[in-house]
PDB file of N, CA and C in Angstrom:
ATOM      1  N   SER A   1       4.239 -23.546  12.145  1.00  0.00           N
ATOM      2  CA  SER A   1       4.025 -24.918  11.723  1.00  0.00           C
ATOM      3  C   SER A   1       2.799 -25.080  10.780  1.00  0.00           C
ATOM      4  N   ASP A   2       1.972 -24.064  10.748  1.00  0.00           N
ATOM      5  CA  ASP A   2       0.740 -24.109   9.918  1.00  0.00           C
ATOM      6  C   ASP A   2       0.804 -23.180   8.703  1.00  0.00           C
ATOM      7  N   GLY A   3       1.917 -22.565   8.515  1.00  0.00           N
ATOM      8  CA  GLY A   3       2.032 -21.640   7.359  1.00  0.00           C
ATOM      9  C   GLY A   3       1.616 -20.225   7.625  1.00  0.00           C
ATOM     10  N   SER A   4       1.298 -19.907   8.816  1.00  0.00           N
ATOM     11  CA  SER A   4       0.847 -18.500   9.151  1.00  0.00           C
ATOM     12  C   SER A   4       2.137 -17.632   9.410  1.00  0.00           C
ATOM     13  N   ILE A   5       2.095 -16.374   9.003  1.00  0.00           N
ATOM     14  CA  ILE A   5       3.097 -15.407   9.169  1.00  0.00           C
ATOM     15  C   ILE A   5       2.467 -14.243   9.964  1.00  0.00           C
ATOM     16  N   ARG A   6       3.185 -13.777  10.905  1.00  0.00           N
ATOM     17  CA  ARG A   6       2.741 -12.674  11.712  1.00  0.00           C
ATOM     18  C   ARG A   6       3.885 -11.590  11.703  1.00  0.00           C
ATOM     19  N   LEU A   7       3.440 -10.324  11.496  1.00  0.00           N
ATOM     20  CA  LEU A   7       4.436  -9.209  11.529  1.00  0.00           C
ATOM     21  C   LEU A   7       4.152  -8.448  12.798  1.00  0.00           C
ATOM     22  N   HIS A   8       5.175  -8.404  13.611  1.00  0.00           N
ATOM     23  CA  HIS A   8       5.019  -7.703  14.970  1.00  0.00           C
ATOM     24  C   HIS A   8       5.839  -6.458  15.040  1.00  0.00           C
ATOM     25  N   GLN A   9       5.375  -5.603  15.844  1.00  0.00           N
ATOM     26  CA  GLN A   9       6.198  -4.379  16.257  1.00  0.00           C
ATOM     27  C   GLN A   9       6.781  -4.725  17.604  1.00  0.00           C
ATOM     28  N   MET A  10       7.963  -4.300  17.877  1.00  0.00           N
ATOM     29  CA  MET A  10       8.709  -4.710  19.083  1.00  0.00           C
ATOM     30  C   MET A  10       8.007  -4.257  20.390  1.00  0.00           C
ATOM     31  N   THR A  11       7.175  -3.218  20.286  1.00  0.00           N
ATOM     32  CA  THR A  11       6.500  -2.652  21.521  1.00  0.00           C
ATOM     33  C   THR A  11       5.162  -3.294  21.820  1.00  0.00           C
ATOM     34  N   SER A  12       4.728  -4.271  21.050  1.00  0.00           N
ATOM     35  CA  SER A  12       3.387  -4.828  21.201  1.00  0.00           C
ATOM     36  C   SER A  12       3.430  -6.336  21.122  1.00  0.00           C
ATOM     37  N   GLU A  13       2.635  -7.057  21.899  1.00  0.00           N
ATOM     38  CA  GLU A  13       2.583  -8.487  21.757  1.00  0.00           C
ATOM     39  C   GLU A  13       1.616  -8.918  20.671  1.00  0.00           C
ATOM     40  N   TYR A  14       0.801  -8.011  20.139  1.00  0.00           N
ATOM     41  CA  TYR A  14      -0.154  -8.319  19.134  1.00  0.00           C
ATOM     42  C   TYR A  14       0.377  -7.983  17.756  1.00  0.00           C
ATOM     43  N   PRO A  15       0.143  -8.783  16.701  1.00  0.00           N
ATOM     44  CA  PRO A  15       0.714  -8.556  15.405  1.00  0.00           C
ATOM     45  C   PRO A  15       0.049  -7.339  14.758  1.00  0.00           C
ATOM     46  N   LEU A  16       0.891  -6.631  13.939  1.00  0.00           N
ATOM     47  CA  LEU A  16       0.396  -5.542  13.078  1.00  0.00           C
ATOM     48  C   LEU A  16      -0.384  -6.151  11.889  1.00  0.00           C
ATOM     49  N   MET A  17       0.153  -7.264  11.360  1.00  0.00           N
ATOM     50  CA  MET A  17      -0.464  -7.970  10.257  1.00  0.00           C
ATOM     51  C   MET A  17      -0.334  -9.456  10.533  1.00  0.00           C
ATOM     52  N   GLN A  18      -1.313 -10.215   9.980  1.00  0.00           N
ATOM     53  CA  GLN A  18      -1.238 -11.664  10.108  1.00  0.00           C
ATOM     54  C   GLN A  18      -1.708 -12.282   8.816  1.00  0.00           C
ATOM     55  N   TRP A  19      -0.961 -13.193   8.234  1.00  0.00           N
ATOM     56  CA  TRP A  19      -1.346 -13.906   7.005  1.00  0.00           C
ATOM     57  C   TRP A  19      -1.522 -15.395   7.392  1.00  0.00           C
ATOM     58  N   ASN A  20      -2.774 -15.843   7.480  1.00  0.00           N
ATOM     59  CA  ASN A  20      -3.027 -17.224   7.741  1.00  0.00           C
ATOM     60  C   ASN A  20      -2.935 -18.053   6.527  1.00  0.00           C
ATOM     61  N   ASP A  21      -2.463 -19.305   6.648  1.00  0.00           N
ATOM     62  CA  ASP A  21      -2.433 -20.250   5.539  1.00  0.00           C
ATOM     63  C   ASP A  21      -1.684 -19.681   4.340  1.00  0.00           C
ATOM     64  N   SER A  22      -0.616 -18.947   4.576  1.00  0.00           N
ATOM     65  CA  SER A  22       0.162 -18.288   3.470  1.00  0.00           C
ATOM     66  C   SER A  22       0.883 -19.278   2.663  1.00  0.00           C
ATOM     67  N   THR A  23       1.061 -20.480   3.071  1.00  0.00           N
ATOM     68  CA  THR A  23       1.775 -21.561   2.348  1.00  0.00           C
ATOM     69  C   THR A  23       0.927 -22.725   2.137  1.00  0.00           C
ATOM     70  N   LYS A  24      -0.419 -22.524   2.174  1.00  0.00           N
ATOM     71  CA  LYS A  24      -1.373 -23.688   1.992  1.00  0.00           C
ATOM     72  C   LYS A  24      -1.134 -24.770   3.036  1.00  0.00           C
ATOM     73  N   GLY A  25      -0.807 -24.339   4.273  1.00  0.00           N
ATOM     74  CA  GLY A  25      -0.669 -25.281   5.372  1.00  0.00           C
ATOM     75  C   GLY A  25       0.677 -25.839   5.539  1.00  0.00           C
ATOM     76  N   GLN A  26       1.610 -25.596   4.638  1.00  0.00           N
ATOM     77  CA  GLN A  26       2.982 -26.139   4.836  1.00  0.00           C
ATOM     78  C   GLN A  26       3.746 -25.343   5.870  1.00  0.00           C
ATOM     79  N   PRO A  27       4.464 -26.132   6.759  1.00  0.00           N
ATOM     80  CA  PRO A  27       5.272 -25.367   7.701  1.00  0.00           C
ATOM     81  C   PRO A  27       6.347 -24.461   7.117  1.00  0.00           C
ATOM     82  N   ILE A  28       6.516 -23.291   7.659  1.00  0.00           N
ATOM     83  CA  ILE A  28       7.602 -22.358   7.254  1.00  0.00           C
ATOM     84  C   ILE A  28       8.838 -22.751   8.019  1.00  0.00           C
ATOM     85  N   ILE A  29       9.917 -23.041   7.199  1.00  0.00           N
ATOM     86  CA  ILE A  29      11.155 -23.419   7.851  1.00  0.00           C
ATOM     87  C   ILE A  29      12.248 -22.315   7.869  1.00  0.00           C
ATOM     88  N   ALA A  30      12.010 -21.265   7.075  1.00  0.00           N
ATOM     89  CA  ALA A  30      12.940 -20.089   7.093  1.00  0.00           C
ATOM     90  C   ALA A  30      12.173 -18.853   6.601  1.00  0.00           C
ATOM     91  N   LEU A  31      12.486 -17.732   7.243  1.00  0.00           N
ATOM     92  CA  LEU A  31      11.943 -16.432   6.798  1.00  0.00           C
ATOM     93  C   LEU A  31      12.942 -15.399   7.034  1.00  0.00           C
ATOM     94  N   GLN A  32      13.159 -14.501   6.064  1.00  0.00           N
ATOM     95  CA  GLN A  32      14.141 -13.501   6.226  1.00  0.00           C
ATOM     96  C   GLN A  32      13.800 -12.216   5.436  1.00  0.00           C
ATOM     97  N   TRP A  33      13.943 -11.038   6.013  1.00  0.00           N
ATOM     98  CA  TRP A  33      13.817  -9.763   5.328  1.00  0.00           C
ATOM     99  C   TRP A  33      14.946  -9.563   4.294  1.00  0.00           C
ATOM    100  N   ALA A  34      14.610  -8.974   3.244  1.00  0.00           N
ATOM    101  CA  ALA A  34      15.628  -8.582   2.246  1.00  0.00           C
ATOM    102  C   ALA A  34      16.609  -7.634   2.890  1.00  0.00           C
ATOM    103  N   LEU A  35      17.853  -7.762   2.486  1.00  0.00           N
ATOM    104  CA  LEU A  35      18.933  -6.914   3.070  1.00  0.00           C
ATOM    105  C   LEU A  35      18.984  -5.576   2.358  1.00  0.00           C
ATOM    106  N   THR A  36      18.478  -5.509   1.161  1.00  0.00           N
ATOM    107  CA  THR A  36      18.557  -4.345   0.402  1.00  0.00           C
ATOM    108  C   THR A  36      17.283  -3.543   0.170  1.00  0.00           C
ATOM    109  N   ARG A  37      16.151  -4.176   0.552  1.00  0.00           N
ATOM    110  CA  ARG A  37      14.796  -3.536   0.346  1.00  0.00           C
ATOM    111  C   ARG A  37      13.979  -3.809   1.514  1.00  0.00           C
ATOM    112  N   PRO A  38      13.711  -2.925   2.428  1.00  0.00           N
ATOM    113  CA  PRO A  38      13.048  -3.139   3.703  1.00  0.00           C
ATOM    114  C   PRO A  38      11.591  -3.734   3.613  1.00  0.00           C
ATOM    115  N   ALA A  39      10.885  -3.491   2.528  1.00  0.00           N
ATOM    116  CA  ALA A  39       9.508  -3.943   2.459  1.00  0.00           C
ATOM    117  C   ALA A  39       9.328  -5.386   1.932  1.00  0.00           C
ATOM    118  N   VAL A  40      10.484  -5.991   1.657  1.00  0.00           N
ATOM    119  CA  VAL A  40      10.459  -7.339   1.000  1.00  0.00           C
ATOM    120  C   VAL A  40      10.972  -8.397   1.918  1.00  0.00           C
ATOM    121  N   PHE A  41      10.229  -9.517   2.040  1.00  0.00           N
ATOM    122  CA  PHE A  41      10.769 -10.691   2.767  1.00  0.00           C
ATOM    123  C   PHE A  41      10.503 -11.967   1.999  1.00  0.00           C
ATOM    124  N   PHE A  42      11.258 -12.937   2.431  1.00  0.00           N
ATOM    125  CA  PHE A  42      11.197 -14.278   1.719  1.00  0.00           C
ATOM    126  C   PHE A  42      10.850 -15.369   2.750  1.00  0.00           C
ATOM    127  N   ALA A  43      10.023 -16.307   2.374  1.00  0.00           N
ATOM    128  CA  ALA A  43       9.634 -17.390   3.240  1.00  0.00           C
ATOM    129  C   ALA A  43       9.911 -18.704   2.493  1.00  0.00           C
ATOM    130  N   LEU A  44      10.479 -19.690   3.167  1.00  0.00           N
ATOM    131  CA  LEU A  44      10.701 -20.996   2.588  1.00  0.00           C
ATOM    132  C   LEU A  44       9.817 -21.959   3.332  1.00  0.00           C
ATOM    133  N   ASP A  45       9.029 -22.758   2.598  1.00  0.00           N
ATOM    134  CA  ASP A  45       8.193 -23.760   3.268  1.00  0.00           C
ATOM    135  C   ASP A  45       8.828 -25.162   3.215  1.00  0.00           C
ATOM    136  N   ALA A  46       8.232 -26.075   3.873  1.00  0.00           N
ATOM    137  CA  ALA A  46       8.729 -27.489   3.945  1.00  0.00           C
ATOM    138  C   ALA A  46       8.692 -28.231   2.684  1.00  0.00           C
ATOM    139  N   SER A  47       7.975 -27.690   1.653  1.00  0.00           N
ATOM    140  CA  SER A  47       7.910 -28.322   0.364  1.00  0.00           C
ATOM    141  C   SER A  47       8.850 -27.708  -0.626  1.00  0.00           C
ATOM    142  N   SER A  48       9.855 -26.945  -0.153  1.00  0.00           N
ATOM    143  CA  SER A  48      10.829 -26.277  -0.992  1.00  0.00           C
ATOM    144  C   SER A  48      10.306 -25.210  -1.925  1.00  0.00           C
ATOM    145  N   ASN A  49       9.273 -24.533  -1.397  1.00  0.00           N
ATOM    146  CA  ASN A  49       8.640 -23.310  -2.122  1.00  0.00           C
ATOM    147  C   ASN A  49       9.205 -22.086  -1.491  1.00  0.00           C
ATOM    148  N   ILE A  50       9.644 -21.161  -2.288  1.00  0.00           N
ATOM    149  CA  ILE A  50      10.020 -19.808  -1.770  1.00  0.00           C
ATOM    150  C   ILE A  50       8.954 -18.850  -2.169  1.00  0.00           C
ATOM    151  N   TYR A  51       8.476 -18.102  -1.183  1.00  0.00           N
ATOM    152  CA  TYR A  51       7.443 -17.039  -1.353  1.00  0.00           C
ATOM    153  C   TYR A  51       8.152 -15.776  -1.191  1.00  0.00           C
ATOM    154  N   ILE A  52       7.869 -14.830  -2.151  1.00  0.00           N
ATOM    155  CA  ILE A  52       8.494 -13.467  -2.083  1.00  0.00           C
ATOM    156  C   ILE A  52       7.252 -12.525  -1.760  1.00  0.00           C
ATOM    157  N   TRP A  53       7.409 -11.787  -0.695  1.00  0.00           N
ATOM    158  CA  TRP A  53       6.438 -10.798  -0.261  1.00  0.00           C
ATOM    159  C   TRP A  53       7.008  -9.407  -0.416  1.00  0.00           C
ATOM    160  N   ASP A  54       6.278  -8.529  -1.106  1.00  0.00           N
ATOM    161  CA  ASP A  54       6.728  -7.159  -1.239  1.00  0.00           C
ATOM    162  C   ASP A  54       5.501  -6.332  -0.726  1.00  0.00           C
ATOM    163  N   LEU A  55       5.559  -5.860   0.495  1.00  0.00           N
ATOM    164  CA  LEU A  55       4.484  -5.210   1.150  1.00  0.00           C
ATOM    165  C   LEU A  55       4.090  -3.924   0.524  1.00  0.00           C
ATOM    166  N   LEU A  56       4.966  -3.295  -0.254  1.00  0.00           N
ATOM    167  CA  LEU A  56       4.582  -2.080  -0.964  1.00  0.00           C
ATOM    168  C   LEU A  56       3.788  -2.392  -2.250  1.00  0.00           C
ATOM    169  N   GLU A  57       3.945  -3.540  -2.768  1.00  0.00           N
ATOM    170  CA  GLU A  57       3.188  -3.973  -3.966  1.00  0.00           C
ATOM    171  C   GLU A  57       1.863  -4.652  -3.596  1.00  0.00           C
ATOM    172  N   ASN A  58       1.924  -5.532  -2.618  1.00  0.00           N
ATOM    173  CA  ASN A  58       0.759  -6.289  -2.234  1.00  0.00           C
ATOM    174  C   ASN A  58       0.926  -6.719  -0.799  1.00  0.00           C
ATOM    175  N   ASP A  59       0.018  -6.272   0.150  1.00  0.00           N
ATOM    176  CA  ASP A  59       0.191  -6.643   1.546  1.00  0.00           C
ATOM    177  C   ASP A  59      -0.763  -7.779   1.955  1.00  0.00           C
ATOM    178  N   LEU A  60      -1.403  -8.449   0.967  1.00  0.00           N
ATOM    179  CA  LEU A  60      -2.317  -9.539   1.210  1.00  0.00           C
ATOM    180  C   LEU A  60      -1.808 -10.882   0.821  1.00  0.00           C
ATOM    181  N   LEU A  61      -0.978 -10.911  -0.191  1.00  0.00           N
ATOM    182  CA  LEU A  61      -0.491 -12.182  -0.843  1.00  0.00           C
ATOM    183  C   LEU A  61       0.976 -11.979  -1.198  1.00  0.00           C
ATOM    184  N   PRO A  62       1.667 -13.114  -1.351  1.00  0.00           N
ATOM    185  CA  PRO A  62       3.003 -13.042  -1.947  1.00  0.00           C
ATOM    186  C   PRO A  62       2.961 -12.540  -3.375  1.00  0.00           C
ATOM    187  N   VAL A  63       3.964 -11.842  -3.828  1.00  0.00           N
ATOM    188  CA  VAL A  63       4.023 -11.334  -5.156  1.00  0.00           C
ATOM    189  C   VAL A  63       4.557 -12.400  -6.131  1.00  0.00           C
ATOM    190  N   ALA A  64       5.276 -13.414  -5.547  1.00  0.00           N
ATOM    191  CA  ALA A  64       5.895 -14.431  -6.414  1.00  0.00           C
ATOM    192  C   ALA A  64       6.079 -15.722  -5.548  1.00  0.00           C
ATOM    193  N   LYS A  65       6.031 -16.876  -6.228  1.00  0.00           N
ATOM    194  CA  LYS A  65       6.339 -18.152  -5.591  1.00  0.00           C
ATOM    195  C   LYS A  65       7.215 -18.883  -6.507  1.00  0.00           C
ATOM    196  N   GLN A  66       8.319 -19.499  -6.007  1.00  0.00           N
ATOM    197  CA  GLN A  66       9.172 -20.214  -6.790  1.00  0.00           C
ATOM    198  C   GLN A  66       9.459 -21.624  -6.147  1.00  0.00           C
ATOM    199  N   THR A  67       9.186 -22.658  -6.882  1.00  0.00           N
ATOM    200  CA  THR A  67       9.426 -24.063  -6.396  1.00  0.00           C
ATOM    201  C   THR A  67      10.773 -24.449  -6.795  1.00  0.00           C
ATOM    202  N   ILE A  68      11.531 -24.969  -5.806  1.00  0.00           N
ATOM    203  CA  ILE A  68      12.906 -25.489  -6.121  1.00  0.00           C
ATOM    204  C   ILE A  68      12.772 -26.954  -6.398  1.00  0.00           C
ATOM    205  N   PRO A  69      13.035 -27.381  -7.583  1.00  0.00           N
ATOM    206  CA  PRO A  69      12.865 -28.799  -7.949  1.00  0.00           C
ATOM    207  C   PRO A  69      14.052 -29.641  -7.491  1.00  0.00           C
ATOM    208  N   SER A  70      13.958 -30.867  -7.702  1.00  0.00           N
ATOM    209  CA  SER A  70      14.978 -31.861  -7.413  1.00  0.00           C
ATOM    210  C   SER A  70      15.096 -32.170  -5.874  1.00  0.00           C
ATOM    211  N   GLU A  71      16.097 -31.625  -5.279  1.00  0.00           N
ATOM    212  CA  GLU A  71      16.417 -31.950  -3.878  1.00  0.00           C
ATOM    213  C   GLU A  71      15.683 -31.019  -2.917  1.00  0.00           C
ATOM    214  N   LYS A  72      15.351 -31.543  -1.763  1.00  0.00           N
ATOM    215  CA  LYS A  72      14.652 -30.783  -0.715  1.00  0.00           C
ATOM    216  C   LYS A  72      15.557 -29.706  -0.161  1.00  0.00           C
ATOM    217  N   VAL A  73      15.048 -28.502  -0.024  1.00  0.00           N
ATOM    218  CA  VAL A  73      15.749 -27.347   0.566  1.00  0.00           C
ATOM    219  C   VAL A  73      15.441 -27.329   2.048  1.00  0.00           C
ATOM    220  N   VAL A  74      16.516 -27.350   2.857  1.00  0.00           N
ATOM    221  CA  VAL A  74      16.338 -27.430   4.326  1.00  0.00           C
ATOM    222  C   VAL A  74      16.435 -26.097   5.060  1.00  0.00           C
ATOM    223  N   THR A  75      17.103 -25.137   4.440  1.00  0.00           N
ATOM    224  CA  THR A  75      17.180 -23.768   4.972  1.00  0.00           C
ATOM    225  C   THR A  75      17.642 -22.813   3.874  1.00  0.00           C
ATOM    226  N   MET A  76      17.453 -21.504   4.174  1.00  0.00           N
ATOM    227  CA  MET A  76      17.918 -20.498   3.218  1.00  0.00           C
ATOM    228  C   MET A  76      18.423 -19.314   4.022  1.00  0.00           C
ATOM    229  N   THR A  77      19.237 -18.502   3.408  1.00  0.00           N
ATOM    230  CA  THR A  77      19.633 -17.250   3.967  1.00  0.00           C
ATOM    231  C   THR A  77      19.809 -16.284   2.765  1.00  0.00           C
ATOM    232  N   LEU A  78      19.841 -15.008   3.060  1.00  0.00           N
ATOM    233  CA  LEU A  78      20.005 -14.021   1.968  1.00  0.00           C
ATOM    234  C   LEU A  78      21.389 -13.375   2.072  1.00  0.00           C
ATOM    235  N   LEU A  79      21.898 -12.968   0.864  1.00  0.00           N
ATOM    236  CA  LEU A  79      23.158 -12.255   0.912  1.00  0.00           C
ATOM    237  C   LEU A  79      22.911 -10.969   0.068  1.00  0.00           C
ATOM    238  N   GLY A  80      23.682  -9.951   0.448  1.00  0.00           N
ATOM    239  CA  GLY A  80      23.595  -8.732  -0.240  1.00  0.00           C
ATOM    240  C   GLY A  80      24.388  -7.679   0.463  1.00  0.00           C
ATOM    241  N   GLU A  81      24.482  -6.496  -0.088  1.00  0.00           N
ATOM    242  CA  GLU A  81      25.232  -5.368   0.432  1.00  0.00           C
ATOM    243  C   GLU A  81      24.300  -4.196   0.605  1.00  0.00           C
ATOM    244  N   PRO A  82      23.657  -4.050   1.756  1.00  0.00           N
ATOM    245  CA  PRO A  82      22.691  -2.970   1.854  1.00  0.00           C
ATOM    246  C   PRO A  82      23.232  -1.566   1.713  1.00  0.00           C
ATOM    247  N   GLU A  83      24.546  -1.395   1.970  1.00  0.00           N
ATOM    248  CA  GLU A  83      25.132  -0.097   1.864  1.00  0.00           C
ATOM    249  C   GLU A  83      25.397   0.279   0.446  1.00  0.00           C
ATOM    250  N   LYS A  84      25.309  -0.606  -0.545  1.00  0.00           N
ATOM    251  CA  LYS A  84      25.553  -0.366  -1.915  1.00  0.00           C
ATOM    252  C   LYS A  84      24.209  -0.277  -2.623  1.00  0.00           C
ATOM    253  N   ALA A  85      24.153   0.637  -3.579  1.00  0.00           N
ATOM    254  CA  ALA A  85      22.906   0.896  -4.318  1.00  0.00           C
ATOM    255  C   ALA A  85      22.748   0.031  -5.567  1.00  0.00           C
ATOM    256  N   ASN A  86      23.633  -1.014  -5.722  1.00  0.00           N
ATOM    257  CA  ASN A  86      23.541  -1.829  -6.964  1.00  0.00           C
ATOM    258  C   ASN A  86      22.333  -2.755  -6.926  1.00  0.00           C
ATOM    259  N   GLY A  87      21.712  -2.974  -5.832  1.00  0.00           N
ATOM    260  CA  GLY A  87      20.550  -3.872  -5.760  1.00  0.00           C
ATOM    261  C   GLY A  87      20.808  -5.326  -6.013  1.00  0.00           C
ATOM    262  N   LEU A  88      22.084  -5.703  -5.670  1.00  0.00           N
ATOM    263  CA  LEU A  88      22.346  -7.146  -5.737  1.00  0.00           C
ATOM    264  C   LEU A  88      21.932  -7.865  -4.554  1.00  0.00           C
ATOM    265  N   LEU A  89      21.055  -8.871  -4.685  1.00  0.00           N
ATOM    266  CA  LEU A  89      20.454  -9.637  -3.597  1.00  0.00           C
ATOM    267  C   LEU A  89      20.375 -11.108  -4.040  1.00  0.00           C
ATOM    268  N   GLY A  90      20.951 -12.024  -3.240  1.00  0.00           N
ATOM    269  CA  GLY A  90      20.959 -13.407  -3.561  1.00  0.00           C
ATOM    270  C   GLY A  90      20.391 -14.176  -2.418  1.00  0.00           C
ATOM    271  N   ILE A  91      19.848 -15.376  -2.827  1.00  0.00           N
ATOM    272  CA  ILE A  91      19.331 -16.368  -1.848  1.00  0.00           C
ATOM    273  C   ILE A  91      20.280 -17.577  -1.926  1.00  0.00           C
ATOM    274  N   VAL A  92      20.682 -17.933  -0.710  1.00  0.00           N
ATOM    275  CA  VAL A  92      21.556 -19.123  -0.560  1.00  0.00           C
ATOM    276  C   VAL A  92      20.684 -20.219  -0.071  1.00  0.00           C
ATOM    277  N   LEU A  93      20.582 -21.342  -0.757  1.00  0.00           N
ATOM    278  CA  LEU A  93      19.757 -22.450  -0.416  1.00  0.00           C
ATOM    279  C   LEU A  93      20.608 -23.618  -0.044  1.00  0.00           C
ATOM    280  N   ALA A  94      20.331 -24.198   1.184  1.00  0.00           N
ATOM    281  CA  ALA A  94      21.022 -25.420   1.540  1.00  0.00           C
ATOM    282  C   ALA A  94      20.135 -26.588   1.354  1.00  0.00           C
ATOM    283  N   LYS A  95      20.612 -27.575   0.550  1.00  0.00           N
ATOM    284  CA  LYS A  95      19.719 -28.688   0.214  1.00  0.00           C
ATOM    285  C   LYS A  95      20.054 -29.860   1.076  1.00  0.00           C
ATOM    286  N   GLU A  96      19.121 -30.863   1.107  1.00  0.00           N
ATOM    287  CA  GLU A  96      19.113 -31.950   2.018  1.00  0.00           C
ATOM    288  C   GLU A  96      20.432 -32.749   1.995  1.00  0.00           C
ATOM    289  N   TYR A  97      21.096 -32.967   0.869  1.00  0.00           N
ATOM    290  CA  TYR A  97      22.256 -33.817   0.785  1.00  0.00           C
ATOM    291  C   TYR A  97      23.549 -33.007   0.768  1.00  0.00           C
ATOM    292  N   GLY A  98      23.504 -31.737   1.275  1.00  0.00           N
ATOM    293  CA  GLY A  98      24.722 -30.959   1.394  1.00  0.00           C
ATOM    294  C   GLY A  98      25.046 -30.013   0.304  1.00  0.00           C
ATOM    295  N   GLN A  99      24.227 -29.941  -0.784  1.00  0.00           N
ATOM    296  CA  GLN A  99      24.444 -29.056  -1.894  1.00  0.00           C
ATOM    297  C   GLN A  99      24.033 -27.640  -1.535  1.00  0.00           C
ATOM    298  N   ILE A 100      24.779 -26.693  -1.930  1.00  0.00           N
ATOM    299  CA  ILE A 100      24.505 -25.214  -1.672  1.00  0.00           C
ATOM    300  C   ILE A 100      24.215 -24.655  -3.031  1.00  0.00           C
ATOM    301  N   ASP A 101      23.116 -23.855  -3.123  1.00  0.00           N
ATOM    302  CA  ASP A 101      22.762 -23.187  -4.427  1.00  0.00           C
ATOM    303  C   ASP A 101      22.561 -21.700  -4.090  1.00  0.00           C
ATOM    304  N   ILE A 102      23.157 -20.897  -4.958  1.00  0.00           N
ATOM    305  CA  ILE A 102      22.897 -19.485  -4.859  1.00  0.00           C
ATOM    306  C   ILE A 102      22.193 -18.954  -6.098  1.00  0.00           C
ATOM    307  N   GLN A 103      21.061 -18.283  -5.878  1.00  0.00           N
ATOM    308  CA  GLN A 103      20.245 -17.715  -6.820  1.00  0.00           C
ATOM    309  C   GLN A 103      20.148 -16.230  -6.615  1.00  0.00           C
ATOM    310  N   TYR A 104      20.191 -15.374  -7.742  1.00  0.00           N
ATOM    311  CA  TYR A 104      20.010 -14.007  -7.563  1.00  0.00           C
ATOM    312  C   TYR A 104      18.516 -13.557  -7.826  1.00  0.00           C
ATOM    313  N   VAL A 105      18.146 -12.586  -7.102  1.00  0.00           N
ATOM    314  CA  VAL A 105      16.801 -12.079  -7.091  1.00  0.00           C
ATOM    315  C   VAL A 105      16.646 -10.984  -8.151  1.00  0.00           C
ATOM    316  N   LYS A 106      15.469 -10.941  -8.794  1.00  0.00           N
ATOM    317  CA  LYS A 106      15.215  -9.900  -9.771  1.00  0.00           C
ATOM    318  C   LYS A 106      15.446  -8.517  -9.082  1.00  0.00           C
ATOM    319  N   LYS A 107      15.903  -7.550  -9.889  1.00  0.00           N
ATOM    320  CA  LYS A 107      16.213  -6.230  -9.410  1.00  0.00           C
ATOM    321  C   LYS A 107      15.010  -5.563  -8.763  1.00  0.00           C
ATOM    322  N   LYS A 108      13.789  -5.817  -9.293  1.00  0.00           N
ATOM    323  CA  LYS A 108      12.567  -5.110  -8.764  1.00  0.00           C
ATOM    324  C   LYS A 108      12.356  -5.474  -7.288  1.00  0.00           C
ATOM    325  N   TRP A 109      12.844  -6.612  -6.786  1.00  0.00           N
ATOM    326  CA  TRP A 109      12.696  -6.962  -5.388  1.00  0.00           C
ATOM    327  C   TRP A 109      13.952  -6.722  -4.590  1.00  0.00           C
ATOM    328  N   ALA A 110      15.033  -6.243  -5.264  1.00  0.00           N
ATOM    329  CA  ALA A 110      16.268  -6.038  -4.603  1.00  0.00           C
ATOM    330  C   ALA A 110      16.699  -4.582  -4.444  1.00  0.00           C
ATOM    331  N   LEU A 111      16.332  -3.746  -5.404  1.00  0.00           N
ATOM    332  CA  LEU A 111      16.795  -2.363  -5.411  1.00  0.00           C
ATOM    333  C   LEU A 111      16.185  -1.569  -4.217  1.00  0.00           C
ATOM    334  N   PRO A 112      17.109  -0.793  -3.559  1.00  0.00           N
ATOM    335  CA  PRO A 112      16.584  -0.014  -2.400  1.00  0.00           C
ATOM    336  C   PRO A 112      15.461   1.013  -2.718  1.00  0.00           C
TER     337      PRO A 112
END
């Protein structure tokens, strides 16, 4: 609810990493690991901002932020085929009034 993200290992109750105020205090409403690249995850905040984290490139801050204009985004999920090496990764965005939007991610964040 405060924009903090914690990375846990299944065998410990304490986080391996913690990023406080990663969304400038906006609640995170969805977070998902990339299906095609294990070190990348995406976070969606309540202000319809998507943050892309690539832990191999920078483990302190997101490597990109994209604001989705117009309608409020209420949730997101990722689509891709991890068993294929084509690096195709998409973000499915569900907007407040029922619209679904699919955007493809740059190859540098999608390639295995």
